[in-house]
Amino acid sequence: FRLDAHDQSYVVKISNAAEDPMVVDMQLQTLRHLARVDPELPVPRVVATRDGAELSSIAGDHLLRVLSYLPGRSMREAPAVDLPALRRRLGATLGRFDRAMRGFFHPAARHEHPWDLLRAAELRPFAELIEDAATRKSVAAVLDRTADDVLPRLARMRQQLIHQDAHGDNVLVADGEIVGLIDFGDMVHGPLMAEIAVAADVRWAPGDSVEAIGDLVAGYDSVLAIEREEIDVVFDLVLARVAATLTIGAVRAASAPEVREFVAPYAGVLDDLLSRDGHGVRRRLRSRVRFPTGGDTVDLRRRRAEHLGPHTPQFYEEILHVESGQGPWLIGVDGRRFLDFYNNVPQVGHSHPHVAHAIGRQAAALNTNTRYLYGAVVDYAERLTGLMGDHLTRCLFVNSGSEANDVAVQMARLVTGAEGMIVMDGAYHGITSIIRELSPSKPDIGALPHVARLQAPDTYRGPFRGDDAAERYALDVDRAVTRLAASGIAGFIVDSAMCSNGVLDVPAGYLPAVAAIVRAAGGIVIADEVQSGLGRMGVWWGHELRGMRPDIVTLGKPVGNGHPLGVVVTTADIMDAYMARTRLFSTFGGNPVSCAAGMAVLDVIEDEGLVANTARIGDYLRELLHELAGRHDGRVRIGDVRGAGLVVGVELVTDVEARSPATAATTAVVEAMRLHGVLVGSDGPDANVLKLRPPLVIDESHVDRFIEALEASLQA
Ligand code: PMP
């Protein structure tokens, strides 16, 4: 009853004598809880009796309580000015309700209730009461599927006391705002997404019902983040709710014929929902809250060519369409799992939860630039430099390996006043105009007067293979210094793993010898750790393994585990001289989100002991490769196995004695490996070296699987 006093209105509720007093108590305690934890939430307040009781009784056993009366008109009756916005607001109100109820429990929470979707199986026999045969069949099918497929999934999802009755009659609206959520009589301990299923009530959502569900989802998610499994169950729950409405309606119509009219429209609603492609609906709902969506492969391939252009490089002849990643696995849209032995970016594994959470948490708090003071960039710089030589104390943050190298070369040129750079023949260092000139692996980069290339220290196919290889290759540096007499020596840049050379086993002493000659000529030594850094070689840094002391270290690729991040680490003298002169500022460089990603990557490497794991598993991998090289006999042979930690080169040859490169066969092996579910790449001047750089989280079982696939592919 509505009770109008002289200045205020109230709602007087009298319970049926059969009502469980515990359930009434649960409603009262809910309102008390909400008043305490979210006083702004538009729900009624409990009005106590003069002696302070929340519950009284009338006519014997009938419980009586008084609540405050909320203004507004029911959402069903309110004029629909901007329905999508109103639905988003309702979604947000429900999210807020559920957020406020997270810490609440009541012993009656699992009381028996016909609308409880978790009891859909118990409704099933009553579906037989539905008069229309077609509707009866559809409802039965939905309830069966709910019991068999949906309920087991819900068992793993968040459940708590939910309102579960936010249809158009129980939501009050004024001036386009939600001003009331009333009627707590259907509360039950259930899945969060059931709130949306109820609110999607079509009686106030004309037009595209999926759009309406999307509005609710978007609003809810703006307050309480929906989880991946939850978004995929929303549509199933909407179907289950409509099926429940039709079933309960049929039961009630037996004693109250007017109910028939009330539920009649739901038959058409069910038909409409069932006529939709469920996958398509789930995809639409996912994209409403920006969960990744797969898309149709053929259509996506066409649109990719249209908007990115036909020359955008791709892996494999038929581009691999991937949907998600997990540890060393990439998962295709068709559900196929690929063991990723190629990609050195996800150092700590694809989509590592700690990294993903760190990015999300920092993004939700603040993202800005280094012109402001904040902890993330300082903490990260401190931690990173703590992992390197004592002389490397300063960091400069950019957004890619190329940018880091570009700045490093600028630094070398600025502090030396010279132009000339020494690089490894076959090297790759990045895409900027300065760095392209220093990347001879790119075929369009010709000879330049200010760039000298060193003969790569290849002890397998190069000219020097014996014990004196280091000294003999190092002689080339003297020639380079002489060649650069006109431009002077600004520096030397090198990838310790020599990845683009086909992962070389650089002879001991070679890089320290080169560095010494470069320094004696006045140059700066730059260690490009984009490939070799962050534990990849079984030690923290590649230069450490090679015994080389760099003046500048550059980082990219794995530092953010896929989040764009590049770092230049150097001495105070070099950094201060460079910054005093250039005042370089990169808008995104050092932003808190990127730093959070970088920090989280370091956490994982340390927490999961990945440097030691890399050394151990890398040795195991090479041991099995050597064994395979010994036993595999065919037209394509393993000529050489190289590398350290988990950067490994497997050189394929057609003739073991002549060491002739098996270039075409290598491409075929890479494609065959893909068919066996393993991703690898190829590199080297003759493109005959399988390049392996799996995430550092792999274990022996992954190596075994890789070896099996390689053996089968070589045989094929
Ligand atoms: N240096 C090396 C050794 C690299 O392998 C790469 C990328 N392959 C780069 C620099 C350039 O990094 P980015 O693509 O992030 O610019």
XYZ file of C-alpha atoms and ligand atoms in Angstrom:
732
model
C 0.000 0.000 0.000
C 1.076 3.542 -0.614
C 0.596 5.626 2.440
C 0.494 9.396 2.037
C 1.250 11.333 5.184
C 0.982 15.131 5.253
C 4.501 15.767 3.927
C 5.777 12.371 2.866
C 4.772 9.075 1.302
C 5.571 5.551 2.420
C 5.166 2.019 1.168
C 3.521 -0.369 3.576
C 4.254 -4.008 2.821
C 2.259 -6.811 4.355
C 3.625 -10.274 3.747
C 1.625 -13.356 3.001
C 1.481 -15.526 6.094
C 3.199 -18.279 4.121
C 6.212 -16.099 3.433
C 9.413 -17.307 5.088
C 10.313 -14.696 7.745
C 13.985 -15.327 7.001
C 13.467 -14.128 3.433
C 11.774 -10.979 4.692
C 14.681 -10.502 7.083
C 17.104 -10.875 4.154
C 15.348 -8.029 2.315
C 15.455 -5.756 5.357
C 19.101 -6.498 6.017
C 19.895 -5.882 2.355
C 18.399 -2.402 2.555
C 20.280 -1.714 5.751
C 23.517 -2.921 4.151
C 22.993 -0.771 1.051
C 22.228 2.305 3.158
C 25.581 1.779 4.843
C 27.910 0.911 1.908
C 26.340 2.945 -0.925
C 23.970 5.570 0.513
C 23.521 7.219 -2.895
C 22.135 4.090 -4.518
C 18.433 4.823 -5.279
C 16.756 2.146 -3.164
C 14.139 2.545 -0.413
C 15.041 3.020 3.244
C 13.497 1.000 6.020
C 11.259 3.067 8.323
C 11.312 1.705 11.863
C 8.420 1.649 14.307
C 8.331 4.125 17.198
C 10.137 1.635 19.365
C 12.815 1.038 16.737
C 11.662 -2.277 15.224
C 11.984 -2.795 11.443
C 9.358 -5.468 11.413
C 5.934 -5.509 12.907
C 2.894 -7.689 12.317
C -0.724 -7.242 11.538
C -3.776 -9.485 11.633
C -1.982 -12.199 13.456
C 0.879 -13.754 11.466
C 1.231 -11.196 8.704
C 4.573 -9.409 8.797
C 4.355 -5.693 8.201
C 7.111 -3.274 7.303
C 7.275 0.310 6.100
C 9.693 1.613 3.470
C 10.309 5.083 2.136
C 8.433 5.845 -1.096
C 10.617 6.645 -4.111
C 9.462 9.169 -6.703
C 9.463 8.699 -10.485
C 7.481 6.627 -12.956
C 8.107 3.038 -13.783
C 10.480 2.552 -16.668
C 7.746 0.730 -18.564
C 5.443 3.733 -18.456
C 7.979 6.541 -18.585
C 8.197 8.364 -21.932
C 11.211 6.967 -23.762
C 13.301 10.018 -24.569
C 16.679 8.377 -25.021
C 16.122 4.695 -24.447
C 19.713 3.533 -25.136
C 21.068 6.009 -22.565
C 18.422 4.956 -20.067
C 19.323 1.306 -20.553
C 23.004 2.084 -20.011
C 22.065 3.896 -16.807
C 20.028 0.929 -15.660
C 22.962 -1.377 -16.420
C 25.195 0.921 -14.372
C 22.700 0.973 -11.481
C 22.641 -2.826 -11.438
C 26.431 -2.952 -11.559
C 26.489 -0.577 -8.644
C 23.934 -2.640 -6.751
C 25.964 -5.812 -7.273
C 29.194 -4.066 -6.349
C 27.625 -2.851 -3.119
C 26.313 -6.343 -2.374
C 29.652 -8.086 -2.790
C 30.288 -8.169 0.923
C 26.813 -9.263 1.952
C 25.545 -12.678 2.919
C 22.381 -14.032 4.453
C 21.442 -17.592 5.428
C 18.301 -17.389 3.283
C 20.335 -16.492 0.178
C 19.688 -19.842 -1.500
C 16.001 -20.000 -0.622
C 13.800 -21.740 -3.120
C 12.523 -19.366 -5.725
C 10.823 -20.066 -9.054
C 12.739 -17.354 -10.908
C 16.100 -18.681 -9.806
C 17.768 -19.483 -13.132
C 20.086 -21.912 -11.398
C 17.005 -24.069 -10.890
C 16.031 -24.035 -14.562
C 16.059 -27.846 -14.586
C 13.291 -27.904 -11.962
C 11.119 -25.716 -14.195
C 11.512 -28.076 -17.109
C 8.530 -30.432 -16.378
C 6.191 -27.420 -16.208
C 7.069 -26.409 -19.763
C 4.591 -29.131 -20.766
C 1.796 -26.830 -19.554
C 2.497 -24.369 -22.367
C -0.440 -24.602 -24.729
C 1.113 -23.645 -28.048
C 3.045 -26.641 -29.372
C 5.790 -24.692 -31.144
C 6.427 -22.484 -28.127
C 6.376 -25.501 -25.825
C 9.051 -27.156 -27.947
C 11.265 -24.062 -28.047
C 10.982 -23.495 -24.299
C 11.786 -27.137 -23.565
C 14.861 -26.947 -25.792
C 16.091 -23.750 -24.119
C 15.576 -25.141 -20.608
C 17.349 -28.375 -21.537
C 20.284 -26.518 -22.962
C 20.382 -24.257 -19.913
C 20.598 -27.269 -17.619
C 23.130 -29.185 -19.714
C 25.401 -26.448 -20.998
C 24.798 -23.134 -19.237
C 24.565 -24.187 -15.582
C 27.929 -26.031 -15.606
C 29.526 -22.853 -16.980
C 27.800 -20.680 -14.398
C 29.235 -22.855 -11.657
C 32.622 -21.276 -12.342
C 31.358 -17.691 -12.424
C 30.824 -15.048 -9.775
C 27.672 -15.523 -7.737
C 26.267 -13.512 -4.850
C 22.966 -12.092 -3.709
C 21.537 -10.305 -6.719
C 18.406 -8.195 -7.187
C 17.141 -10.287 -10.088
C 13.983 -8.317 -10.699
C 14.973 -5.133 -12.521
C 12.333 -5.315 -15.219
C 10.410 -2.267 -16.373
C 7.979 -2.227 -13.453
C 10.628 -2.186 -10.746
C 12.804 0.584 -12.121
C 11.763 4.173 -11.494
C 12.707 6.982 -13.843
C 12.534 10.773 -13.650
C 14.066 13.247 -16.114
C 15.920 10.473 -17.920
C 17.658 9.296 -14.732
C 17.182 6.109 -12.759
C 15.730 7.307 -9.446
C 14.613 4.025 -7.989
C 15.266 0.305 -7.925
C 12.514 -1.375 -5.957
C 11.018 -4.775 -5.059
C 13.568 -7.003 -3.378
C 11.270 -9.979 -3.339
C 13.109 -11.951 -6.037
C 16.559 -11.634 -4.527
C 18.541 -14.818 -4.619
C 22.143 -15.944 -4.555
C 22.873 -16.199 -8.276
C 25.146 -15.286 -11.184
C 25.791 -11.572 -11.755
C 24.753 -11.706 -15.383
C 21.240 -12.800 -14.422
C 20.688 -9.120 -13.537
C 21.112 -8.237 -17.192
C 18.953 -11.123 -18.363
C 16.063 -9.820 -16.259
C 16.595 -6.184 -17.158
C 16.602 -7.090 -20.851
C 12.855 -7.466 -20.443
C 11.485 -6.723 -23.867
C 8.347 -4.994 -22.709
C 10.261 -1.769 -22.447
C 12.910 -2.566 -25.035
C 11.318 -2.354 -28.444
C 13.459 -2.593 -31.529
C 16.686 -4.505 -31.625
C 16.745 -6.626 -28.493
C 20.458 -7.451 -28.903
C 21.239 -3.751 -29.022
C 19.225 -3.366 -25.813
C 21.156 -6.162 -24.101
C 24.368 -4.481 -25.301
C 23.341 -1.190 -23.692
C 22.744 -2.902 -20.368
C 26.039 -4.773 -20.624
C 27.955 -1.575 -21.407
C 26.398 0.249 -18.468
C 26.987 -2.605 -16.048
C 30.606 -2.960 -17.188
C 31.246 0.754 -16.660
C 30.807 0.162 -12.924
C 31.683 -3.490 -12.400
C 33.995 -5.108 -14.963
C 32.382 -8.069 -16.670
C 34.610 -11.109 -17.025
C 35.243 -12.958 -20.252
C 33.215 -16.064 -19.348
C 30.398 -13.866 -18.085
C 29.916 -11.898 -21.279
C 29.554 -15.147 -23.212
C 26.763 -16.376 -20.956
C 24.600 -13.227 -21.087
C 22.642 -14.243 -24.180
C 22.087 -17.743 -22.804
C 20.649 -16.259 -19.636
C 18.385 -13.931 -21.597
C 16.993 -16.986 -23.402
C 16.648 -18.882 -20.141
C 14.800 -15.982 -18.521
C 12.291 -15.730 -21.388
C 11.786 -19.500 -21.273
C 11.240 -19.254 -17.508
C 8.719 -16.437 -18.002
C 6.704 -18.543 -20.452
C 6.837 -21.599 -18.181
C 5.915 -19.820 -14.963
C 3.254 -17.935 -16.918
C 1.706 -21.244 -18.027
C 1.672 -22.527 -14.446
C 0.027 -19.384 -13.117
C -2.449 -19.125 -15.963
C -4.041 -22.341 -14.670
C -5.371 -20.456 -11.646
C -5.255 -16.883 -12.973
C -6.259 -16.724 -16.649
C -5.316 -13.020 -16.951
C -1.653 -14.057 -16.766
C -2.060 -15.580 -20.232
C -2.362 -12.137 -21.753
C 0.646 -10.895 -19.830
C 3.018 -13.633 -21.046
C 1.657 -13.948 -24.588
C 4.168 -11.519 -26.193
C 7.101 -13.537 -24.845
C 6.486 -16.339 -27.333
C 7.312 -13.955 -30.169
C 10.309 -12.672 -28.256
C 11.662 -16.191 -27.854
C 11.172 -16.861 -31.568
C 13.010 -13.685 -32.416
C 15.935 -14.463 -30.086
C 16.191 -18.053 -31.287
C 16.245 -16.917 -34.909
C 19.540 -15.121 -34.280
C 22.984 -16.535 -34.745
C 24.159 -17.088 -31.170
C 27.851 -16.735 -32.078
C 27.129 -13.453 -33.802
C 25.238 -12.143 -30.767
C 28.028 -13.180 -28.387
C 30.549 -11.468 -30.672
C 28.469 -8.284 -30.670
C 28.190 -8.281 -26.888
C 31.906 -8.942 -26.510
C 32.764 -6.020 -28.731
C 30.396 -3.740 -26.769
C 32.808 -3.995 -23.825
C 35.901 -4.401 -26.008
C 36.663 -8.007 -25.387
C 38.592 -9.145 -28.473
C 36.392 -10.655 -31.156
C 37.586 -13.112 -33.761
C 35.743 -12.205 -36.933
C 35.373 -14.231 -40.086
C 38.756 -15.220 -41.528
C 37.913 -14.768 -45.195
C 36.214 -11.423 -44.658
C 39.005 -10.226 -42.372
C 41.675 -11.173 -44.909
C 39.867 -9.136 -47.555
C 39.441 -6.114 -45.269
C 43.088 -6.361 -44.186
C 44.237 -6.099 -47.795
C 41.814 -3.250 -48.334
C 42.847 -1.113 -45.380
C 46.447 -2.144 -44.641
C 47.436 -2.820 -48.216
C 48.424 -6.032 -49.960
C 52.148 -5.709 -49.197
C 51.854 -5.792 -45.406
C 54.158 -8.655 -44.382
C 52.508 -11.747 -42.992
C 53.587 -15.026 -41.478
C 53.000 -18.024 -43.712
C 51.583 -18.261 -47.179
C 48.135 -18.453 -45.659
C 48.094 -15.899 -42.881
C 47.527 -17.333 -39.421
C 44.319 -15.989 -37.850
C 44.817 -15.974 -34.102
C 42.393 -15.110 -31.373
C 44.230 -15.481 -28.085
C 47.480 -16.495 -26.499
C 48.449 -18.232 -23.319
C 51.991 -18.989 -22.148
C 53.850 -20.475 -25.127
C 50.602 -21.099 -27.026
C 48.877 -19.081 -29.688
C 45.278 -20.090 -30.221
C 43.689 -19.834 -33.649
C 40.091 -18.719 -34.227
C 39.246 -22.307 -35.055
C 40.508 -23.349 -31.628
C 43.754 -24.895 -32.922
C 46.692 -24.401 -30.579
C 50.116 -23.489 -31.898
C 53.291 -23.810 -29.884
C 55.031 -20.491 -30.427
C 58.763 -21.088 -30.846
C 59.161 -18.053 -33.029
C 58.106 -14.906 -31.285
C 60.625 -13.392 -28.898
C 58.322 -10.563 -27.838
C 56.089 -12.377 -25.305
C 59.137 -13.119 -23.160
C 57.135 -14.266 -20.141
C 54.469 -15.957 -22.262
C 51.506 -14.682 -24.233
C 48.984 -12.570 -22.340
C 50.643 -13.155 -18.983
C 47.982 -12.278 -16.384
C 50.366 -10.333 -14.157
C 51.442 -8.129 -17.056
C 47.867 -7.713 -18.292
C 46.666 -6.767 -14.824
C 49.509 -4.308 -14.308
C 48.713 -2.579 -17.606
C 45.001 -2.429 -16.774
C 45.512 -1.192 -13.239
C 47.881 1.582 -14.231
C 45.682 2.561 -17.187
C 42.688 2.765 -14.849
C 44.614 5.015 -12.456
C 46.709 7.334 -14.609
C 48.476 7.554 -17.936
C 50.483 10.660 -18.718
C 54.010 11.695 -19.673
C 57.356 12.244 -18.029
C 56.870 15.991 -17.680
C 54.947 15.076 -14.533
C 56.340 13.392 -11.469
C 55.025 9.869 -10.815
C 56.452 6.713 -9.366
C 56.175 4.252 -12.227
C 58.949 5.636 -14.421
C 61.373 6.305 -11.565
C 60.797 2.918 -9.961
C 61.260 1.177 -13.289
C 64.430 3.080 -14.214
C 65.887 2.309 -10.800
C 65.079 -1.385 -11.073
C 66.321 -1.733 -14.657
C 69.642 -0.014 -14.058
C 70.039 -2.162 -10.948
C 70.203 -5.177 -13.257
C 73.105 -3.770 -15.307
C 76.708 -2.737 -14.806
C 77.360 -0.052 -12.171
C 78.320 2.515 -14.782
C 74.897 2.265 -16.479
C 72.784 4.537 -14.290
C 70.543 6.575 -16.577
C 67.468 5.621 -18.629
C 65.682 7.298 -21.488
C 62.337 5.849 -22.520
C 60.956 5.552 -26.034
C 58.462 3.285 -27.767
C 60.366 0.753 -29.833
C 63.713 -0.885 -30.377
C 64.270 1.251 -33.466
C 63.748 4.474 -31.555
C 66.051 3.308 -28.770
C 68.777 2.524 -31.299
C 68.203 5.811 -33.090
C 68.686 7.770 -29.875
C 71.737 5.649 -28.971
C 73.408 6.433 -32.288
C 72.529 10.111 -31.904
C 74.190 10.004 -28.478
C 77.304 8.344 -29.872
C 77.561 10.960 -32.605
C 76.925 13.823 -30.224
C 79.489 12.845 -27.603
C 82.179 11.878 -30.133
C 81.520 14.579 -32.704
C 82.068 11.849 -35.317
C 79.673 10.319 -37.872
C 81.051 6.901 -38.698
C 79.321 3.775 -37.394
C 80.581 0.214 -37.410
C 77.979 -2.518 -37.761
C 77.932 -6.229 -38.335
C 77.330 -7.292 -41.902
C 73.864 -8.852 -42.016
C 72.704 -6.922 -38.954
C 69.225 -5.535 -38.386
C 68.652 -2.705 -35.928
C 65.379 -1.082 -36.961
C 63.329 1.198 -39.136
C 64.233 4.877 -38.609
C 66.249 6.593 -41.339
C 69.403 6.613 -39.198
C 68.979 2.999 -38.188
C 68.034 1.667 -41.614
C 71.473 2.755 -42.798
C 72.927 0.545 -40.066
C 70.842 -2.489 -41.031
C 72.678 -4.240 -43.875
C 70.329 -7.223 -43.672
C 67.860 -5.080 -45.617
C 68.591 -5.623 -49.314
C 67.896 -1.998 -50.284
C 70.670 -0.666 -48.032
C 73.769 -0.191 -50.158
C 77.316 0.845 -49.217
C 77.517 4.195 -47.408
C 80.642 6.276 -46.754
C 79.936 6.681 -43.013
C 79.035 3.041 -42.338
C 81.561 0.205 -42.173
C 80.395 -3.402 -42.061
C 82.281 -6.099 -40.221
C 82.547 -9.590 -41.542
C 80.204 -11.682 -39.377
C 82.117 -14.102 -37.089
C 80.503 -17.209 -38.553
C 82.559 -20.223 -37.464
C 80.371 -22.690 -39.350
C 80.423 -21.375 -42.896
C 82.648 -18.295 -42.632
C 86.328 -18.223 -43.606
C 87.723 -18.593 -40.053
C 86.554 -21.612 -38.065
C 89.438 -22.582 -35.809
C 90.670 -21.592 -32.346
C 92.049 -18.323 -33.639
C 88.734 -17.258 -35.231
C 88.122 -14.457 -32.691
C 91.429 -12.680 -33.422
C 91.183 -13.206 -37.157
C 87.650 -11.822 -37.420
C 88.608 -8.941 -35.129
C 91.264 -7.855 -37.633
C 88.394 -6.646 -39.793
C 87.718 -3.905 -37.225
C 91.087 -2.282 -37.942
C 90.151 -2.195 -41.606
C 86.781 -0.628 -40.693
C 88.474 2.061 -38.596
C 90.784 2.906 -41.475
C 87.884 2.966 -43.922
C 86.013 5.479 -41.726
C 88.973 7.867 -41.428
C 87.047 10.697 -43.119
C 83.919 10.538 -40.944
C 85.606 9.476 -37.699
C 84.346 6.740 -35.373
C 81.160 7.536 -33.503
C 80.571 3.962 -32.423
C 79.807 0.320 -32.916
C 76.375 -1.279 -32.525
C 75.859 -5.003 -32.161
C 73.238 -7.626 -31.307
C 75.028 -10.139 -29.078
C 72.793 -12.962 -30.304
C 73.555 -12.114 -33.965
C 70.021 -13.117 -34.769
C 69.708 -11.794 -38.298
C 73.021 -13.472 -39.124
C 71.353 -16.766 -38.312
C 72.098 -16.856 -34.544
C 75.886 -17.126 -34.460
C 78.040 -18.720 -31.779
C 80.298 -15.690 -31.523
C 83.822 -16.925 -30.706
C 84.912 -16.120 -27.162
C 86.839 -12.878 -26.923
C 85.649 -11.534 -30.248
C 83.247 -8.837 -29.020
C 85.546 -7.583 -26.208
C 88.312 -7.315 -28.832
C 86.074 -5.347 -31.199
C 84.926 -3.087 -28.360
C 88.527 -2.369 -27.355
C 89.521 -1.358 -30.882
C 86.409 0.827 -31.278
C 87.119 2.561 -27.965
C 90.755 3.094 -28.839
C 89.529 4.825 -32.008
C 87.326 7.102 -29.867
C 84.034 5.315 -30.493
C 81.103 4.391 -28.242
C 79.990 0.781 -27.809
C 76.248 0.125 -28.110
C 74.776 -3.221 -27.096
C 71.485 -3.693 -28.935
C 69.725 -6.015 -26.473
C 66.413 -5.967 -28.322
C 66.905 -9.661 -29.145
C 69.467 -10.839 -26.639
C 68.323 -9.072 -23.482
C 66.106 -9.803 -20.507
C 67.228 -13.370 -19.865
C 66.870 -14.609 -23.421
C 70.416 -16.031 -23.512
C 70.227 -17.665 -20.092
C 71.837 -14.627 -18.434
C 70.227 -11.238 -17.956
C 72.047 -9.583 -20.869
C 73.683 -10.806 -24.049
C 76.658 -8.461 -23.628
C 77.272 -10.039 -20.237
C 77.524 -13.462 -21.883
C 79.941 -12.109 -24.492
C 82.089 -10.337 -21.902
C 81.554 -6.949 -23.531
C 81.166 -3.744 -21.503
C 78.862 -1.370 -23.413
C 78.542 2.395 -22.976
C 74.919 2.246 -24.081
C 72.372 -0.570 -23.904
C 69.175 -0.485 -25.943
C 66.053 -2.498 -25.147
C 62.847 -3.204 -27.032
C 60.582 -6.106 -28.002
C 60.435 -8.248 -24.827
C 60.761 -5.447 -22.228
C 57.030 -4.800 -22.353
C 56.133 -8.388 -23.307
C 54.362 -6.934 -26.347
C 53.407 -3.557 -24.952
C 55.332 -0.898 -26.956
C 58.360 0.058 -24.913
C 61.934 0.928 -25.772
C 64.701 1.950 -23.409
C 68.143 3.498 -23.749
C 70.325 2.821 -20.723
C 73.648 4.612 -20.469
C 76.171 6.417 -18.283
C 75.479 9.697 -16.522
C 78.058 11.465 -18.697
C 76.554 10.365 -21.993
C 72.936 10.946 -20.947
C 73.596 14.336 -19.417
C 75.610 15.572 -22.387
C 72.913 14.397 -24.787
C 69.949 15.756 -22.847
C 71.574 19.082 -22.089
C 71.944 19.556 -25.794
C 68.768 18.026 -27.237
C 66.160 18.249 -24.441
C 64.637 15.244 -26.125
C 61.068 14.540 -25.106
C 58.959 11.637 -26.314
C 55.266 11.996 -25.534
C 54.682 8.328 -24.882
C 58.196 7.420 -23.806
C 58.153 6.493 -20.131
C 54.387 6.756 -19.752
C 53.172 5.075 -16.564
C 51.296 2.307 -18.365
C 54.352 1.216 -20.370
C 56.478 1.370 -17.234
C 53.932 -0.754 -15.369
C 54.184 -3.313 -18.161
C 57.987 -3.248 -17.964
C 57.936 -3.571 -14.208
C 55.512 -6.503 -14.337
C 57.756 -8.302 -16.854
C 60.682 -8.000 -14.441
C 58.449 -9.307 -11.617
C 57.593 -12.414 -13.621
C 61.159 -13.088 -14.739
C 62.298 -12.934 -11.128
C 59.292 -14.626 -9.489
C 59.219 -17.511 -11.937
C 63.000 -17.903 -12.031
C 63.005 -17.514 -15.796
C 66.672 -16.689 -16.321
C 67.747 -19.992 -14.771
C 64.891 -21.810 -16.532
C 66.064 -20.398 -19.855
C 69.614 -21.618 -19.347
C 68.432 -25.095 -18.334
C 65.722 -25.578 -20.988
C 67.953 -24.044 -23.663
C 70.632 -26.660 -22.939
C 68.011 -29.399 -23.054
C 66.727 -28.105 -26.394
C 70.215 -28.026 -27.933
C 70.988 -31.493 -26.575
C 67.887 -32.927 -28.269
C 68.693 -31.019 -31.462
C 72.182 -32.525 -31.532
C 70.680 -35.988 -31.045
C 68.216 -35.337 -33.854
C 71.035 -34.084 -36.086
C 72.811 -37.384 -35.425
C 69.865 -39.646 -36.222
C 68.078 -37.763 -38.984
C 69.334 -38.751 -42.376
C 67.643 -37.368 -45.468
C 67.889 -34.812 -48.214
C 67.700 -31.988 -45.692
C 70.099 -32.312 -42.774
C 70.810 -30.402 -39.599
C 74.262 -28.983 -40.277
C 74.729 -26.946 -37.123
C 73.008 -26.168 -33.823
C 73.848 -22.839 -32.192
C 72.792 -20.304 -29.629
C 72.585 -19.718 -25.899
C 69.620 -19.979 -23.590
C 66.463 -19.786 -25.660
C 67.753 -18.091 -28.772
C 68.665 -21.010 -30.962
C 69.722 -21.360 -34.604
C 69.393 -24.641 -36.493
C 71.244 -24.481 -39.796
C 69.771 -26.711 -42.466
C 72.030 -27.962 -45.244
C 71.720 -30.228 -48.240
C 75.234 -31.590 -47.781
C 76.802 -31.926 -44.352
C 80.390 -31.944 -45.676
C 80.007 -29.028 -48.094
C 77.672 -27.204 -45.663
C 75.530 -26.098 -48.605
C 72.516 -24.063 -47.446
C 69.121 -25.770 -47.811
C 67.329 -22.486 -48.472
C 64.159 -23.700 -50.207
C 63.814 -26.678 -47.889
C 64.009 -24.380 -44.860
C 60.924 -22.471 -46.008
C 59.184 -25.806 -46.554
C 60.151 -26.977 -43.061
C 58.765 -23.760 -41.528
C 55.444 -24.344 -43.326
C 55.407 -28.052 -42.381
C 56.058 -27.189 -38.730
C 52.983 -24.992 -38.792
C 50.900 -27.933 -39.958
C 52.281 -29.808 -36.960
C 51.160 -26.929 -34.741
C 54.588 -25.411 -34.071
C 55.614 -21.901 -35.130
C 59.241 -21.200 -36.068
C 60.994 -18.650 -38.278
C 64.006 -18.644 -40.545
C 66.889 -16.215 -40.862
C 70.507 -15.828 -41.887
C 72.065 -14.561 -45.129
C 70.842 -17.654 -46.977
C 67.576 -17.934 -45.038
C 68.481 -21.503 -44.142
C 68.642 -21.168 -40.357
C 65.609 -22.037 -38.268
C 65.334 -19.261 -35.721
C 63.881 -20.378 -32.371
C 62.965 -17.929 -29.652
C 60.147 -19.382 -27.544
C 58.816 -17.608 -24.456
C 61.107 -18.220 -21.483
C 58.326 -20.070 -19.651
C 58.558 -23.287 -21.668
C 59.431 -26.610 -20.056
C 60.762 -29.969 -21.264
C 57.371 -31.108 -22.541
C 57.225 -28.195 -24.970
C 60.732 -28.965 -26.190
C 59.802 -32.622 -26.721
C 56.792 -31.605 -28.722
C 58.886 -29.223 -30.807
C 61.461 -31.929 -31.566
C 58.746 -34.357 -32.654
C 57.329 -31.771 -35.051
C 60.784 -30.910 -36.401
C 61.687 -34.543 -37.035
C 58.418 -35.149 -38.881
C 58.837 -31.938 -40.874
C 62.409 -32.746 -41.888
C 61.299 -36.170 -43.027
C 58.406 -34.681 -44.987
N 67.292 -4.386 -32.951
C 67.204 -5.697 -33.187
C 68.375 -6.580 -32.900
C 66.005 -6.236 -33.661
O 65.882 -7.551 -33.891
C 64.914 -5.365 -33.914
C 63.571 -5.877 -34.397
N 63.562 -7.066 -35.079
C 65.073 -3.999 -33.667
C 66.260 -3.551 -33.175
C 63.965 -3.019 -33.948
O 62.964 -3.070 -32.990
P 61.514 -2.474 -33.321
O 60.897 -3.351 -34.348
O 60.809 -2.521 -31.990
O 61.674 -1.083 -33.770
